[in-house]
mmCIF file of N, CA and C in Angstrom:
data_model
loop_
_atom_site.group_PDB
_atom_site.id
_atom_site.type_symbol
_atom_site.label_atom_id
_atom_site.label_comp_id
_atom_site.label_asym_id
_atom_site.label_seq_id
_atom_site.Cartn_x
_atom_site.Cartn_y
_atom_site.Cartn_z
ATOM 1 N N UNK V 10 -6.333 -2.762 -5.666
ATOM 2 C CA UNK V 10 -7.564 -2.011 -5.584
ATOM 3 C C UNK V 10 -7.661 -1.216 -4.279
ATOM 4 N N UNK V 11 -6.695 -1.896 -3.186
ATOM 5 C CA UNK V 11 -7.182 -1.240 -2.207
ATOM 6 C C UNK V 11 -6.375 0.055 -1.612
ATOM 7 N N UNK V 12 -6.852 1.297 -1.073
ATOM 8 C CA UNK V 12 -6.109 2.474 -1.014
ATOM 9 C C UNK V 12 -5.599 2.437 0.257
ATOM 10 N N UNK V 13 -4.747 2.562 0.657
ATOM 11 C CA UNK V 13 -4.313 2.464 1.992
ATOM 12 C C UNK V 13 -4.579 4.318 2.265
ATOM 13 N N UNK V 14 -5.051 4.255 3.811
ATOM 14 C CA UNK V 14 -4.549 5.989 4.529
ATOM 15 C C UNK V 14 -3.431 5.813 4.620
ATOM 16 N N UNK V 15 -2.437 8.050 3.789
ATOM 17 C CA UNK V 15 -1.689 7.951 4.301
ATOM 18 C C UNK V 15 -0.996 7.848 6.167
ATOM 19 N N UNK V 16 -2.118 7.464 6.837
ATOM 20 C CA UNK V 16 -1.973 7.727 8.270
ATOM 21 C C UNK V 16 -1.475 6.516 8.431
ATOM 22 N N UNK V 17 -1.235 5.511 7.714
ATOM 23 C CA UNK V 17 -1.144 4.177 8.255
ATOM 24 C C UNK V 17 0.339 3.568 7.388
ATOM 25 N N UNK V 18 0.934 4.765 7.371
ATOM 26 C CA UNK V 18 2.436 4.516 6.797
ATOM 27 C C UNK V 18 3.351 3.907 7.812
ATOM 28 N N UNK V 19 3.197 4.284 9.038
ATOM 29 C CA UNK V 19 3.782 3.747 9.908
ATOM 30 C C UNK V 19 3.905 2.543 10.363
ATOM 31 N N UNK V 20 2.897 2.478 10.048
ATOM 32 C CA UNK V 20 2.258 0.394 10.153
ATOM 33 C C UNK V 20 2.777 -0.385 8.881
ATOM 34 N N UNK V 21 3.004 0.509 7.826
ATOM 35 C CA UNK V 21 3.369 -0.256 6.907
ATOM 36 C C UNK V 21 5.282 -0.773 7.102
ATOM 37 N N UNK V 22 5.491 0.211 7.651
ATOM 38 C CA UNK V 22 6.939 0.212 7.939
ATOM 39 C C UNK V 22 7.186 -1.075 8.972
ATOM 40 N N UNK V 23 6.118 -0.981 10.400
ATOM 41 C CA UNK V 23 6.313 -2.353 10.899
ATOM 42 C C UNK V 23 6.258 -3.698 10.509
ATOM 43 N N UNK V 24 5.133 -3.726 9.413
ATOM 44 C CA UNK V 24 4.766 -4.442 8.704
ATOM 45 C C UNK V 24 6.413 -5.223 7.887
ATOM 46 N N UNK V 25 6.898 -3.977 7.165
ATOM 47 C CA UNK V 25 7.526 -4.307 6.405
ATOM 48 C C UNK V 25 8.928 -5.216 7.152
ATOM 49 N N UNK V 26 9.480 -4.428 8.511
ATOM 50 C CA UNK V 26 10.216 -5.107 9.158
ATOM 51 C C UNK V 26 10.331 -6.431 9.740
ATOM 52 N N UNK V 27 9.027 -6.241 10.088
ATOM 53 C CA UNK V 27 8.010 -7.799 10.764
ATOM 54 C C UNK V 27 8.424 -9.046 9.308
ATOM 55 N N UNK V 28 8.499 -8.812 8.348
ATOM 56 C CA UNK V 28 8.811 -9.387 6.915
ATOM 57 C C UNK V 28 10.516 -9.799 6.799
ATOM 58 N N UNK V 29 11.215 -8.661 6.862
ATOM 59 C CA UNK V 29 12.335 -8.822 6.662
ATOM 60 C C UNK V 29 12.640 -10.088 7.730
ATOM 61 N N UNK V 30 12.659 -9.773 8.889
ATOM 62 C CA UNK V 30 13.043 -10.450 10.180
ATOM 63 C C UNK V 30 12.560 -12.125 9.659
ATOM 64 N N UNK V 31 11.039 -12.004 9.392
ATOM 65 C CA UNK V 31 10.882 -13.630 8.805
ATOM 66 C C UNK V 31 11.532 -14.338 7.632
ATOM 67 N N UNK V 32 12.055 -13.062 6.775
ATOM 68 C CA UNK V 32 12.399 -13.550 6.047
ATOM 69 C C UNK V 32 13.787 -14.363 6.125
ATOM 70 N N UNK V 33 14.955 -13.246 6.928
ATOM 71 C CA UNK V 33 16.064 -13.605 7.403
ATOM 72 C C UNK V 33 15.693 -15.289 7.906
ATOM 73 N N UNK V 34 14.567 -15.498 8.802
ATOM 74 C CA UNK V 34 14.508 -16.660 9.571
ATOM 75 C C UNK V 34 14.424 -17.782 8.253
ATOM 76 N N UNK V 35 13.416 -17.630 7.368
ATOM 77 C CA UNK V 35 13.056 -18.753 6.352
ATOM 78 C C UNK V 35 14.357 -18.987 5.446
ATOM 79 N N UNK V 36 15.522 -18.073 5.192
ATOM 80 C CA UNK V 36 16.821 -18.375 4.765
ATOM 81 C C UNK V 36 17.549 -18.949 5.797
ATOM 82 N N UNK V 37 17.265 -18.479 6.723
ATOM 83 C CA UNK V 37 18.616 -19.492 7.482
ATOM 84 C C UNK V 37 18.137 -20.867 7.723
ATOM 85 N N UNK V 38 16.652 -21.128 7.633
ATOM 86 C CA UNK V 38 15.965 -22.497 7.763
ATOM 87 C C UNK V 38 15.855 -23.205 6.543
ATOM 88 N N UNK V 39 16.311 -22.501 5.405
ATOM 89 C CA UNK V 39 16.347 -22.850 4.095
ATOM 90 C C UNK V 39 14.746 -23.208 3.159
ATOM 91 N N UNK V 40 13.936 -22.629 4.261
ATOM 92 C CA UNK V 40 12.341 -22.620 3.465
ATOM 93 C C UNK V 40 12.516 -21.540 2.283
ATOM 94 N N UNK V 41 12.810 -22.407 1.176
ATOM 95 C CA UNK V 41 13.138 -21.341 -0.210
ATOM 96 C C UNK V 41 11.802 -21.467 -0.718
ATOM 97 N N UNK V 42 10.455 -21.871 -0.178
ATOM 98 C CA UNK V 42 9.574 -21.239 -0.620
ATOM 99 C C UNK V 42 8.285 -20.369 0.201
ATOM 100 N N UNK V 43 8.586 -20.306 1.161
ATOM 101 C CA UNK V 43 8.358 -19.571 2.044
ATOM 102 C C UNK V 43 9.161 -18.042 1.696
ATOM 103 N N UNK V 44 10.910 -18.436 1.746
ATOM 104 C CA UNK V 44 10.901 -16.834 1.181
ATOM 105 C C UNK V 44 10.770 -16.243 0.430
ATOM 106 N N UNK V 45 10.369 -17.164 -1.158
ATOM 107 C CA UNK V 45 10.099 -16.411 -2.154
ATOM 108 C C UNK V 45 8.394 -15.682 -2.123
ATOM 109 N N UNK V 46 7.573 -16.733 -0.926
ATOM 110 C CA UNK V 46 6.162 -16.033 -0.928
ATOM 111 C C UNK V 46 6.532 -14.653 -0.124
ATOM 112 N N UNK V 47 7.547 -14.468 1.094
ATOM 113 C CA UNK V 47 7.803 -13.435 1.946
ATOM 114 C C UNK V 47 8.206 -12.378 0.825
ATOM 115 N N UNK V 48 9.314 -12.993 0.020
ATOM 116 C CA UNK V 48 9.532 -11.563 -0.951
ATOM 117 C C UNK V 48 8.693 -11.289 -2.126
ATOM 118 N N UNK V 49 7.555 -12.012 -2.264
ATOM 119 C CA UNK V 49 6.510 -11.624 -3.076
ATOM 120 C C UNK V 49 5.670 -10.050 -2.517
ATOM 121 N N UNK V 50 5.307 -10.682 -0.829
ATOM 122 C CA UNK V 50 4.336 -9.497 -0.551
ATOM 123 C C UNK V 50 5.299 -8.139 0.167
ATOM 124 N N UNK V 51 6.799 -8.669 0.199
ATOM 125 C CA UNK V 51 7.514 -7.317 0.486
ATOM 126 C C UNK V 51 7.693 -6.358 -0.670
ATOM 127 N N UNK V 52 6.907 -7.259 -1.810
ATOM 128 C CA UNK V 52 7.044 -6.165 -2.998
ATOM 129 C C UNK V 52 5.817 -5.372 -3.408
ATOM 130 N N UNK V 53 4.813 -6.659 -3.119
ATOM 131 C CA UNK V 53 3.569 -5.438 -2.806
ATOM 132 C C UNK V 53 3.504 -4.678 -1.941
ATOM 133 N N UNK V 54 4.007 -4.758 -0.425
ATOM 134 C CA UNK V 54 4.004 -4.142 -0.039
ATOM 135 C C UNK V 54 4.577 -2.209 0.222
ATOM 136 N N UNK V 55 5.854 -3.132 -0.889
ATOM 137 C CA UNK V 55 6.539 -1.530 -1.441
ATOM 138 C C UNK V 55 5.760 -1.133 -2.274
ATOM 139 N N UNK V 56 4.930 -1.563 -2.915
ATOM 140 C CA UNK V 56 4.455 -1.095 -3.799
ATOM 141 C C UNK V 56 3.524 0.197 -3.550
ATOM 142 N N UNK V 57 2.115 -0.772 -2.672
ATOM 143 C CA UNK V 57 1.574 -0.124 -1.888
ATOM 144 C C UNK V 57 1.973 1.547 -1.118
ATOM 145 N N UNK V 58 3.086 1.188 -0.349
ATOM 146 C CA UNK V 58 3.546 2.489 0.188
ATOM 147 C C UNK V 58 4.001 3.616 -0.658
ATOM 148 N N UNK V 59 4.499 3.503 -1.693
ATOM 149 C CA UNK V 59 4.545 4.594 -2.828
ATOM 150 C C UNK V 59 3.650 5.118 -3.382
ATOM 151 N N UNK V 60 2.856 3.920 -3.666
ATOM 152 C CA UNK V 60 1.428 4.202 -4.124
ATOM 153 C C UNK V 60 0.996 5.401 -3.482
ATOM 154 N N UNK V 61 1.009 5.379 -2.130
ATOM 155 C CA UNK V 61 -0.117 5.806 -0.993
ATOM 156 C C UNK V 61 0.895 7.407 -0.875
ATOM 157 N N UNK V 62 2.385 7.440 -0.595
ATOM 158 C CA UNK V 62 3.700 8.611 -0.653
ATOM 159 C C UNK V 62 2.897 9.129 -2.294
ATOM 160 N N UNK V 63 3.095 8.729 -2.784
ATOM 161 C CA UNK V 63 2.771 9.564 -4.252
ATOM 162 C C UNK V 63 1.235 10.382 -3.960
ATOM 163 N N UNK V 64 -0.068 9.287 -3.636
ATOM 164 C CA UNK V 64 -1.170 9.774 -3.538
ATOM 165 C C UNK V 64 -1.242 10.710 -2.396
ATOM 166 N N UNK V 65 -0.670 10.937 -1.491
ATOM 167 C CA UNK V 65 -0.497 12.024 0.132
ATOM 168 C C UNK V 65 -0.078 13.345 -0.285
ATOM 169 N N UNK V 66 1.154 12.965 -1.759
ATOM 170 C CA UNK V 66 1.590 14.493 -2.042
ATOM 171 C C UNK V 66 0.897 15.261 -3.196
ATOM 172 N N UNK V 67 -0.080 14.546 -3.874
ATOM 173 C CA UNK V 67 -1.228 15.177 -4.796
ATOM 174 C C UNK V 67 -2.306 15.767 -4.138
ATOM 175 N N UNK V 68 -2.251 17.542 -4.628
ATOM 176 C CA UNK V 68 -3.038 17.965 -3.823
ATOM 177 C C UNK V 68 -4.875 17.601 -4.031
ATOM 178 N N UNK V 69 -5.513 17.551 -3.251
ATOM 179 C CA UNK V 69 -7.019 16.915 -3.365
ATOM 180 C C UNK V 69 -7.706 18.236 -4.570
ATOM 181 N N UNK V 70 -8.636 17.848 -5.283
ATOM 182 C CA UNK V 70 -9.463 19.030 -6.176
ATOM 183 C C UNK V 70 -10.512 18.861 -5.636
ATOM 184 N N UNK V 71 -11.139 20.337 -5.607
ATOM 185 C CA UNK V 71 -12.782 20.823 -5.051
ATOM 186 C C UNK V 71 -13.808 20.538 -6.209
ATOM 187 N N UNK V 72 -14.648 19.686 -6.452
ATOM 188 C CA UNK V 72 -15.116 19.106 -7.813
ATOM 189 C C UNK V 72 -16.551 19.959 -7.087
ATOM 190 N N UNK V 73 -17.113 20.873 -6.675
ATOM 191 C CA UNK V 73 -18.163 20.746 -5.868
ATOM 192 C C UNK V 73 -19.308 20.350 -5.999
ATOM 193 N N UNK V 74 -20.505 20.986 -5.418
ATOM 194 C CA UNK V 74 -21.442 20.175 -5.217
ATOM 195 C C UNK V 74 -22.398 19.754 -6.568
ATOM 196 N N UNK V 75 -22.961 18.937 -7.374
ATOM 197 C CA UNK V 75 -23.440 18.548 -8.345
ATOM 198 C C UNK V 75 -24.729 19.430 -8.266
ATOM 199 N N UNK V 76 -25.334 19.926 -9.251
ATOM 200 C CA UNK V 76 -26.633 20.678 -9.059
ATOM 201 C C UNK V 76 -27.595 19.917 -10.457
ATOM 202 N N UNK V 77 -28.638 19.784 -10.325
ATOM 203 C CA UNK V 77 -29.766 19.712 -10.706
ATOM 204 C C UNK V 77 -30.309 21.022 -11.873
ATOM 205 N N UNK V 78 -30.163 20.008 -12.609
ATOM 206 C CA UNK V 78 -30.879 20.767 -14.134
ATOM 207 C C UNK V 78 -32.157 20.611 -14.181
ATOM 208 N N UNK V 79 -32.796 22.235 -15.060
ATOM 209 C CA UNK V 79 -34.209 22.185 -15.056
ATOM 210 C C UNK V 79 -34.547 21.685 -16.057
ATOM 211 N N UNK V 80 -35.672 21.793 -16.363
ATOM 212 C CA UNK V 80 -35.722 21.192 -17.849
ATOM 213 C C UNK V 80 -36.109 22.747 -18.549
ATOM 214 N N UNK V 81 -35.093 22.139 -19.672
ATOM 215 C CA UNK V 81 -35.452 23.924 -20.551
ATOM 216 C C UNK V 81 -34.399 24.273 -20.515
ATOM 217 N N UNK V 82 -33.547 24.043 -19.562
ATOM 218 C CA UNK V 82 -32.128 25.077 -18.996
ATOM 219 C C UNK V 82 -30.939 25.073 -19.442
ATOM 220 N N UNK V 83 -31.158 24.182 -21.050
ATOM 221 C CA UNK V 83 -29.814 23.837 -21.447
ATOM 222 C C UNK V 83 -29.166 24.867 -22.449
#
């Protein structure tokens, strides 16, 4: 549900590294369920970022301003 700014792609990228790195750690410690929760949200998290790359390159539409009908005026 939630829309990320594309301004905050960059964070997602730390984010995403910040992940890998734990993840590497929970395999070599053999927490096999720890990394399957780590590679759960590295997939939302890809998810997310495409989401947000797809929504950045759709250009916005001018829907403008809503106006007020009289009565009679239809």
């Amino acid at each position: 549900m939630l829309h990320i700014n594309p301004k905050m792609l960059g964070r997602l990228e730390e984010l995403e590294s910040d992940l890998l790195g734990r993840l590497r750690r929970a395999e070599d410690e053999n927490w096999l369920g720890e990394a399957e929760g780590i590679n759960l949200t590295l997939t939302f998290l890809r998810g997310k970022r495409e989401e947000t790359q797809r929504r950045a390159r759709r250009p916005t539409v001018e829907l403008g301003m809503p106006a007020r009908r009289l009565p009679g005026s239809e």
